[in-house]
Amino acid sequence: MIPVTRPYLPDRRKLGAYLDGIYSRGWLTNNGPLVQLLTERLEEYLGVRNLLLVTNGTLALQIAYHAIGLVTPQASSVRRAVTTPFSFAATASSLKWEGVSPHFCDIDADSWCLDLACLTEIDGRDIHGVVPVHVFGNACDIEGIQSLAERWQAKVVYDGAHAFGVDYQGTSLLQHGDATTLSLHATKLFHSVEGGAVIFRDREDLQLARELINFGIGPTGELRGLGINAKLSELHAAMALCVLDDIANIMESREAIWCHYVLHLDGCVDLQQRHPQASNNYAYFPVAFRDSRSQHACRIALEAAGIMPRHYFHPSLDECGFYGASGEASRSRSLSSRILCLPIYPGLSLTTVERIADVVKCSVTEAVSE
Ligand SMILES: *Cc1c(COP(=O)(O)O)cnc(C)c1O
């Protein structure tokens, strides 16, 4: 069976050496030396400042909303934020969970990120935040979103869960907006088993967030306000430090797989149109079919051959009643009904990639000739 992804497992002896250190220090969590080291190494690798490690990518979003002031414990009026329905559930649920009502705006048919024309039509008077997603690592319209947010006086939090290591115009994509979040979940390109990070524009927001993830306790130990527990442990940091050592190889093998798919699919399916000024981290290989029928046929054919693609992202989040959201997004619904993510992970052989591409090609050709 070929899964859509496989968590990367680094050298076990290297992990063991980190564990020995943790055992000898007896320091398991609360901003320990490995969390500090990982913070420094990630800032250097990504080329960002003000990075805070947290428990997971969902809490990263929630902490970001609090730290930049999109949600405040004192706010009396209902808060609203514009976001994309074409994403993982956590993007919308993190807003709703924090009492912010999501307003779904449609995506661009080619980039699959928030559509600027659609955003521009929104009455921004009661919009407090914008939460765009660099979906499948594709950069959003940074300048367009920034200028709208300024006009609306709204905060911007990018959900960068897919965008680890992506550069935009030569520097990190992750340094835009008031904050950008990462997920370091086991299935992501770079991981700490479970984990996440927030990259803040402003140092003061980082300092507040440090207290928020530790129950509201300040640097000298006094309780200063409302907080939560969102700290990353030393064991999780150890895993991430090992994976970070191998990140160049991880990227390289993903790139080879990615390019091999493009070559062998031979234009039989639609691919996401990547931002011309952003790099690719090869985190996912999504393909879009003509309609949901051909998507379904291909999925059945792949599964019969022991290949397990994933129907990401489905449903389009504007189809779910439980987010208390407004806005309908027909392009997102359409894409969501006819997309599949194909297997991509280090260790997947190029021969298998060819086999997968052949099954996809065959099923598409059959669907057309029917
Ligand atoms: C994975 C993911 C998250 C959530 O991250 P966790 O670390 O699993 O909590 C949020 N947004 C997007 C777009 C994701 O893919």
Short mmCIF file of C-alpha atoms and ligand atoms in Angstrom, two decimals:
data_model
loop_
_atom_site.label_atom_id
_atom_site.label_comp_id
_atom_site.label_asym_id
_atom_site.label_seq_id
_atom_site.Cartn_x
_atom_site.Cartn_y
_atom_site.Cartn_z
CA MET A 1 0.00 0.00 0.00
CA ILE A 2 1.32 3.42 -0.95
CA PRO A 3 0.12 6.17 1.42
CA VAL A 4 -0.27 9.82 0.43
CA THR A 5 2.52 10.71 2.84
CA ARG A 6 4.80 9.07 5.35
CA PRO A 7 6.21 10.88 8.38
CA TYR A 8 9.96 11.40 8.05
CA LEU A 9 11.92 9.43 10.63
CA PRO A 10 15.48 10.66 11.22
CA ASP A 11 18.44 8.57 12.38
CA ARG A 12 17.48 6.87 15.64
CA ARG A 13 20.95 7.07 17.22
CA LYS A 14 21.02 10.80 16.70
CA LEU A 15 17.65 11.11 18.38
CA GLY A 16 18.98 8.83 21.14
CA ALA A 17 21.88 11.21 21.80
CA TYR A 18 19.42 14.09 22.28
CA LEU A 19 17.35 11.90 24.61
CA ASP A 20 20.47 11.10 26.66
CA GLY A 21 20.96 14.84 27.11
CA ILE A 22 17.35 15.30 28.19
CA TYR A 23 17.74 12.45 30.72
CA SER A 24 20.93 13.88 32.19
CA ARG A 25 19.49 17.38 32.51
CA GLY A 26 16.07 16.28 33.73
CA TRP A 27 14.64 19.36 31.96
CA LEU A 28 11.66 18.12 29.95
CA THR A 29 9.68 21.23 29.04
CA ASN A 30 9.22 24.98 29.83
CA ASN A 31 11.54 26.57 27.27
CA GLY A 32 14.37 24.10 27.74
CA PRO A 33 17.75 24.18 25.96
CA LEU A 34 16.57 22.11 22.96
CA VAL A 35 13.56 24.37 22.38
CA GLN A 36 15.91 27.37 22.57
CA LEU A 37 18.36 25.73 20.16
CA LEU A 38 15.58 24.78 17.73
CA THR A 39 14.24 28.36 17.84
CA GLU A 40 17.67 29.74 16.90
CA ARG A 41 18.29 27.17 14.19
CA LEU A 42 14.86 27.67 12.64
CA GLU A 43 15.22 31.46 12.61
CA GLU A 44 18.54 31.03 10.85
CA TYR A 45 17.36 28.38 8.39
CA LEU A 46 14.16 30.21 7.47
CA GLY A 47 15.68 33.69 7.57
CA VAL A 48 13.10 35.09 10.01
CA ARG A 49 13.06 36.79 13.41
CA ASN A 50 10.63 36.60 16.34
CA LEU A 51 9.80 32.90 16.03
CA LEU A 52 7.96 31.19 18.88
CA LEU A 53 7.60 27.41 19.08
CA VAL A 54 4.25 26.10 20.31
CA THR A 55 2.41 22.80 20.81
CA ASN A 56 0.79 22.55 17.37
CA GLY A 57 -0.24 24.53 14.32
CA THR A 58 -3.80 25.08 15.51
CA LEU A 59 -2.70 26.67 18.79
CA ALA A 60 -0.17 28.67 16.76
CA LEU A 61 -3.12 30.34 15.01
CA GLN A 62 -5.02 30.87 18.26
CA ILE A 63 -1.99 32.34 20.05
CA ALA A 64 -1.31 34.61 17.06
CA TYR A 65 -4.90 35.97 17.14
CA HIS A 66 -4.47 36.87 20.82
CA ALA A 67 -0.95 38.25 20.64
CA ILE A 68 -1.61 40.66 17.75
CA GLY A 69 -4.94 41.77 19.24
CA LEU A 70 -7.39 40.22 16.76
CA VAL A 71 -9.07 38.77 19.83
CA THR A 72 -8.90 40.36 23.24
CA PRO A 73 -10.54 39.04 26.40
CA GLN A 74 -12.19 42.49 26.82
CA ALA A 75 -13.70 42.82 23.33
CA SER A 76 -17.42 43.49 23.61
CA SER A 77 -18.51 43.42 19.97
CA VAL A 78 -18.49 40.37 17.70
CA ARG A 79 -15.19 40.01 15.86
CA ARG A 80 -15.10 38.99 12.21
CA ALA A 81 -12.27 37.75 10.00
CA VAL A 82 -12.11 36.99 6.31
CA THR A 83 -10.58 33.65 5.42
CA THR A 84 -10.47 31.00 2.70
CA PRO A 85 -12.78 27.97 2.64
CA PHE A 86 -10.22 25.99 0.67
CA SER A 87 -8.08 24.85 3.59
CA PHE A 88 -7.77 22.39 6.41
CA ALA A 89 -10.46 22.65 9.11
CA ALA A 90 -8.08 24.28 11.61
CA THR A 91 -7.98 27.57 9.69
CA ALA A 92 -11.69 28.23 10.24
CA SER A 93 -12.13 26.32 13.50
CA SER A 94 -9.35 28.26 15.24
CA LEU A 95 -11.26 31.48 14.51
CA LYS A 96 -14.62 30.15 15.66
CA TRP A 97 -13.01 28.60 18.76
CA GLU A 98 -11.73 32.06 19.69
CA GLY A 99 -15.13 33.66 19.18
CA VAL A 100 -14.27 35.20 15.80
CA SER A 101 -16.86 34.71 13.04
CA PRO A 102 -15.27 33.55 9.80
CA HIS A 103 -16.37 35.18 6.56
CA PHE A 104 -15.47 32.98 3.60
CA CYS A 105 -14.20 34.67 0.47
CA ASP A 106 -13.72 32.66 -2.73
CA ILE A 107 -10.40 31.47 -4.12
CA ASP A 108 -8.68 32.25 -7.39
CA ALA A 109 -9.35 29.48 -9.93
CA ASP A 110 -5.67 29.07 -10.78
CA SER A 111 -3.62 29.84 -7.64
CA TRP A 112 -6.23 28.29 -5.28
CA CYS A 113 -5.43 31.07 -2.75
CA LEU A 114 -7.83 33.90 -1.72
CA ASP A 115 -8.99 35.84 -4.77
CA LEU A 116 -8.13 39.52 -4.48
CA ALA A 117 -11.04 40.67 -6.68
CA CYS A 118 -13.43 38.84 -4.35
CA LEU A 119 -11.72 40.31 -1.26
CA THR A 120 -11.99 43.82 -2.69
CA GLU A 121 -15.78 43.50 -2.93
CA ILE A 122 -16.14 42.92 0.82
CA ASP A 123 -17.39 45.76 2.99
CA GLY A 124 -14.42 45.98 5.32
CA ARG A 125 -16.05 48.14 8.00
CA ASP A 126 -16.70 45.31 10.43
CA ILE A 127 -13.77 43.11 9.44
CA HIS A 128 -11.09 42.85 12.14
CA GLY A 129 -8.79 40.31 10.58
CA VAL A 130 -7.71 38.50 7.43
CA VAL A 131 -6.48 34.90 7.65
CA PRO A 132 -5.17 33.83 4.24
CA VAL A 133 -3.58 30.42 3.63
CA HIS A 134 -0.53 29.81 1.45
CA VAL A 135 -2.33 26.70 0.29
CA PHE A 136 -0.05 23.81 -0.74
CA GLY A 137 2.83 26.24 -0.14
CA ASN A 138 1.70 28.65 -2.86
CA ALA A 139 2.26 32.31 -1.94
CA CYS A 140 -0.84 34.50 -1.59
CA ASP A 141 -1.10 37.98 -3.11
CA ILE A 142 0.96 39.58 -0.33
CA GLU A 143 0.83 43.21 -1.51
CA GLY A 144 -2.86 43.11 -2.41
CA ILE A 145 -3.85 41.65 0.96
CA GLN A 146 -1.61 44.10 2.82
CA SER A 147 -3.13 47.16 1.18
CA LEU A 148 -6.71 45.95 1.77
CA ALA A 149 -5.95 45.15 5.41
CA GLU A 150 -4.52 48.63 5.88
CA ARG A 151 -7.63 50.17 4.38
CA TRP A 152 -9.84 48.07 6.64
CA GLN A 153 -7.51 48.52 9.64
CA ALA A 154 -7.58 44.76 9.98
CA LYS A 155 -4.87 42.43 11.29
CA VAL A 156 -3.34 39.79 9.01
CA VAL A 157 -2.39 36.28 10.14
CA TYR A 158 -1.10 34.00 7.40
CA ASP A 159 -1.71 30.30 7.93
CA GLY A 160 1.64 29.10 6.62
CA ALA A 161 1.16 25.47 7.67
CA HIS A 162 2.16 24.34 4.15
CA ALA A 163 4.77 26.99 3.48
CA PHE A 164 7.83 25.86 5.44
CA GLY A 165 10.97 27.12 3.71
CA VAL A 166 9.20 29.00 0.92
CA ASP A 167 10.87 32.22 -0.27
CA TYR A 168 9.08 35.17 -1.78
CA GLN A 169 11.02 37.72 -3.83
CA GLY A 170 14.24 36.30 -2.42
CA THR A 171 13.43 36.37 1.32
CA SER A 172 11.20 34.27 3.56
CA LEU A 173 7.50 34.19 2.70
CA LEU A 174 6.89 33.58 6.40
CA GLN A 175 7.74 37.13 7.51
CA HIS A 176 4.64 38.79 6.07
CA GLY A 177 1.49 39.97 7.83
CA ASP A 178 1.29 40.71 11.55
CA ALA A 179 2.07 37.03 12.06
CA THR A 180 2.51 33.80 10.10
CA THR A 181 1.98 30.37 11.60
CA LEU A 182 3.54 26.98 10.88
CA SER A 183 2.43 23.45 11.66
CA LEU A 184 5.14 20.97 12.61
CA HIS A 185 2.81 17.98 12.57
CA ALA A 186 4.25 14.58 11.65
CA THR A 187 2.67 14.67 8.19
CA LYS A 188 4.11 18.06 7.27
CA LEU A 189 7.28 18.66 5.27
CA PHE A 190 9.24 19.51 8.44
CA HIS A 191 8.03 18.20 11.78
CA SER A 192 8.46 17.73 15.52
CA VAL A 193 5.86 14.89 15.76
CA GLU A 194 3.34 17.48 17.03
CA GLY A 195 4.32 21.12 17.04
CA GLY A 196 3.84 24.55 15.58
CA ALA A 197 5.37 28.00 15.41
CA VAL A 198 4.36 31.63 15.10
CA ILE A 199 6.56 34.19 13.37
CA PHE A 200 5.69 37.71 14.51
CA ARG A 201 6.45 40.96 12.76
CA ASP A 202 6.73 42.85 16.05
CA ARG A 203 8.97 41.93 18.95
CA GLU A 204 6.34 43.10 21.48
CA ASP A 205 3.81 40.62 20.10
CA LEU A 206 6.37 37.83 20.50
CA GLN A 207 7.00 38.86 24.09
CA LEU A 208 3.30 38.83 24.91
CA ALA A 209 2.89 35.46 23.14
CA ARG A 210 5.68 33.97 25.30
CA GLU A 211 3.54 34.73 28.34
CA LEU A 212 0.30 33.58 26.68
CA ILE A 213 1.67 30.08 25.98
CA ASN A 214 2.72 29.74 29.63
CA PHE A 215 -0.56 30.49 31.47
CA GLY A 216 0.03 34.26 31.37
CA ILE A 217 3.14 34.04 33.55
CA GLY A 218 5.68 36.82 32.92
CA PRO A 219 9.48 36.60 32.65
CA THR A 220 10.03 37.06 36.38
CA GLY A 221 7.48 34.45 37.36
CA GLU A 222 4.51 36.62 38.28
CA LEU A 223 1.05 35.91 36.89
CA ARG A 224 0.27 38.83 34.59
CA GLY A 225 -2.91 37.92 32.73
CA LEU A 226 -5.02 35.36 30.97
CA GLY A 227 -3.06 32.60 29.27
CA ILE A 228 -3.10 29.02 28.10
CA ASN A 229 -0.63 26.14 27.92
CA ALA A 230 0.88 25.85 24.45
CA LYS A 231 4.53 25.06 25.19
CA LEU A 232 6.62 22.70 23.05
CA SER A 233 8.42 19.96 24.97
CA GLU A 234 12.10 19.05 24.82
CA LEU A 235 11.27 15.63 23.32
CA HIS A 236 9.42 17.24 20.43
CA ALA A 237 12.26 19.71 19.91
CA ALA A 238 14.75 16.81 19.81
CA MET A 239 12.86 15.17 16.95
CA ALA A 240 12.70 18.46 15.03
CA LEU A 241 16.44 19.11 15.48
CA CYS A 242 17.15 15.70 13.92
CA VAL A 243 14.76 16.32 11.02
CA LEU A 244 16.24 19.79 10.43
CA ASP A 245 19.68 18.22 9.88
CA ASP A 246 18.20 16.27 6.97
CA ILE A 247 16.00 19.00 5.49
CA ALA A 248 18.14 19.55 2.37
CA ASN A 249 17.85 15.86 1.46
CA ILE A 250 14.12 15.85 2.23
CA MET A 251 13.55 18.80 -0.11
CA GLU A 252 15.74 17.32 -2.81
CA SER A 253 13.95 13.98 -2.95
CA ARG A 254 10.54 15.70 -2.89
CA GLU A 255 11.60 17.95 -5.74
CA ALA A 256 12.65 14.94 -7.82
CA ILE A 257 9.27 13.27 -7.21
CA TRP A 258 7.39 16.50 -7.96
CA CYS A 259 9.19 17.02 -11.27
CA HIS A 260 8.77 13.38 -12.22
CA TYR A 261 5.00 13.65 -11.76
CA VAL A 262 4.86 16.77 -13.93
CA LEU A 263 6.84 15.02 -16.65
CA HIS A 264 4.83 11.80 -16.63
CA LEU A 265 1.34 13.21 -16.15
CA ASP A 266 1.92 14.99 -19.41
CA GLY A 267 -0.74 17.66 -18.90
CA CYS A 268 -3.63 15.22 -18.40
CA VAL A 269 -4.75 16.99 -15.19
CA ASP A 270 -4.69 20.62 -14.01
CA LEU A 271 -1.96 21.75 -11.64
CA GLN A 272 -1.98 24.69 -9.23
CA GLN A 273 -0.53 27.81 -10.80
CA ARG A 274 2.41 28.75 -8.61
CA HIS A 275 3.28 32.36 -7.76
CA PRO A 276 6.04 33.38 -10.19
CA GLN A 277 7.99 35.19 -7.47
CA ALA A 278 7.89 32.42 -4.87
CA SER A 279 9.91 29.24 -4.51
CA ASN A 280 8.38 25.78 -4.27
CA ASN A 281 8.89 23.54 -1.21
CA TYR A 282 7.33 20.51 -2.95
CA ALA A 283 5.23 19.75 0.13
CA TYR A 284 2.22 18.38 -1.77
CA PHE A 285 1.29 17.15 -5.22
CA PRO A 286 -2.34 18.16 -5.79
CA VAL A 287 -4.04 17.54 -9.14
CA ALA A 288 -7.42 18.83 -10.31
CA PHE A 289 -9.70 16.85 -12.62
CA ARG A 290 -12.28 18.12 -15.09
CA ASP A 291 -15.18 17.19 -12.81
CA SER A 292 -15.97 15.19 -9.70
CA ARG A 293 -16.86 12.14 -11.80
CA SER A 294 -13.39 11.82 -13.28
CA GLN A 295 -11.87 12.52 -9.86
CA HIS A 296 -13.91 9.69 -8.41
CA ALA A 297 -13.00 7.30 -11.24
CA CYS A 298 -9.32 8.06 -10.77
CA ARG A 299 -9.52 7.56 -7.03
CA ILE A 300 -11.11 4.14 -7.49
CA ALA A 301 -8.47 3.16 -10.05
CA LEU A 302 -5.63 4.29 -7.77
CA GLU A 303 -7.05 2.49 -4.75
CA ALA A 304 -7.44 -0.70 -6.79
CA ALA A 305 -3.72 -0.42 -7.52
CA GLY A 306 -2.92 -0.04 -3.79
CA ILE A 307 -2.32 3.71 -3.99
CA MET A 308 -4.03 5.90 -1.41
CA PRO A 309 -4.41 9.50 -2.58
CA ARG A 310 -6.14 12.00 -0.25
CA HIS A 311 -9.15 14.11 -1.10
CA TYR A 312 -7.60 17.39 0.15
CA PHE A 313 -9.33 19.74 0.79
CA HIS A 314 -12.80 18.44 1.08
CA PRO A 315 -15.36 19.67 1.92
CA SER A 316 -14.96 23.32 1.07
CA LEU A 317 -15.30 24.82 4.57
CA ASP A 318 -18.13 27.16 3.49
CA GLU A 319 -20.26 24.00 3.14
CA CYS A 320 -19.98 23.27 6.88
CA GLY A 321 -22.67 24.76 9.09
CA PHE A 322 -20.75 24.61 12.37
CA TYR A 323 -18.36 27.52 11.81
CA GLY A 324 -21.18 30.05 12.10
CA ALA A 325 -19.72 31.60 8.98
CA SER A 326 -21.02 33.82 6.24
CA GLY A 327 -20.08 33.78 2.57
CA GLU A 328 -20.32 31.21 -0.20
CA ALA A 329 -17.50 30.20 -2.46
CA SER A 330 -18.43 28.41 -5.68
CA ARG A 331 -14.88 28.14 -7.07
CA SER A 332 -13.69 26.61 -3.82
CA ARG A 333 -16.59 24.14 -3.83
CA SER A 334 -15.90 23.18 -7.41
CA LEU A 335 -12.15 22.64 -6.87
CA SER A 336 -12.84 20.75 -3.66
CA SER A 337 -15.08 18.30 -5.52
CA ARG A 338 -12.49 17.38 -8.16
CA ILE A 339 -9.09 17.53 -6.45
CA LEU A 340 -6.78 14.77 -5.23
CA CYS A 341 -3.38 14.86 -3.56
CA LEU A 342 -1.02 12.22 -4.90
CA PRO A 343 1.63 10.47 -2.77
CA ILE A 344 4.83 12.46 -2.18
CA TYR A 345 7.43 11.68 0.49
CA PRO A 346 11.14 10.85 0.67
CA GLY A 347 11.57 7.18 -0.09
CA LEU A 348 8.83 7.03 -2.75
CA SER A 349 10.64 5.67 -5.79
CA LEU A 350 10.49 7.35 -9.17
CA THR A 351 9.33 4.05 -10.68
CA THR A 352 6.33 4.14 -8.35
CA VAL A 353 5.71 7.76 -9.34
CA GLU A 354 5.58 6.63 -12.98
CA ARG A 355 3.18 3.85 -12.06
CA ILE A 356 0.90 6.31 -10.23
CA ALA A 357 1.06 8.76 -13.13
CA ASP A 358 0.11 5.97 -15.55
CA VAL A 359 -2.96 5.03 -13.53
CA VAL A 360 -4.04 8.71 -13.43
CA LYS A 361 -3.48 9.12 -17.17
CA CYS A 362 -5.38 5.93 -18.00
CA SER A 363 -8.37 6.87 -15.87
CA VAL A 364 -8.53 10.36 -17.38
CA THR A 365 -8.37 9.00 -20.92
CA GLU A 366 -11.14 6.51 -20.18
CA ALA A 367 -13.33 9.22 -18.66
CA VAL A 368 -12.90 11.34 -21.78
CA SER A 369 -13.70 8.50 -24.22
CA GLU A 370 -16.84 7.48 -22.32
C1 LIG B 1 -1.99 20.96 9.36
C2 LIG B 1 -2.67 22.26 9.22
C3 LIG B 1 -3.04 23.05 10.33
C4 LIG B 1 -3.03 22.52 11.74
O1 LIG B 1 -1.81 22.16 12.22
P1 LIG B 1 -1.69 21.13 13.44
O2 LIG B 1 -0.23 21.21 13.78
O3 LIG B 1 -2.10 19.78 12.94
O4 LIG B 1 -2.56 21.61 14.55
C5 LIG B 1 -3.55 24.33 10.11
N1 LIG B 1 -3.74 24.80 8.87
C6 LIG B 1 -3.43 24.07 7.78
C7 LIG B 1 -3.65 24.68 6.43
C8 LIG B 1 -2.92 22.77 7.91
O5 LIG B 1 -2.67 22.03 6.82
#
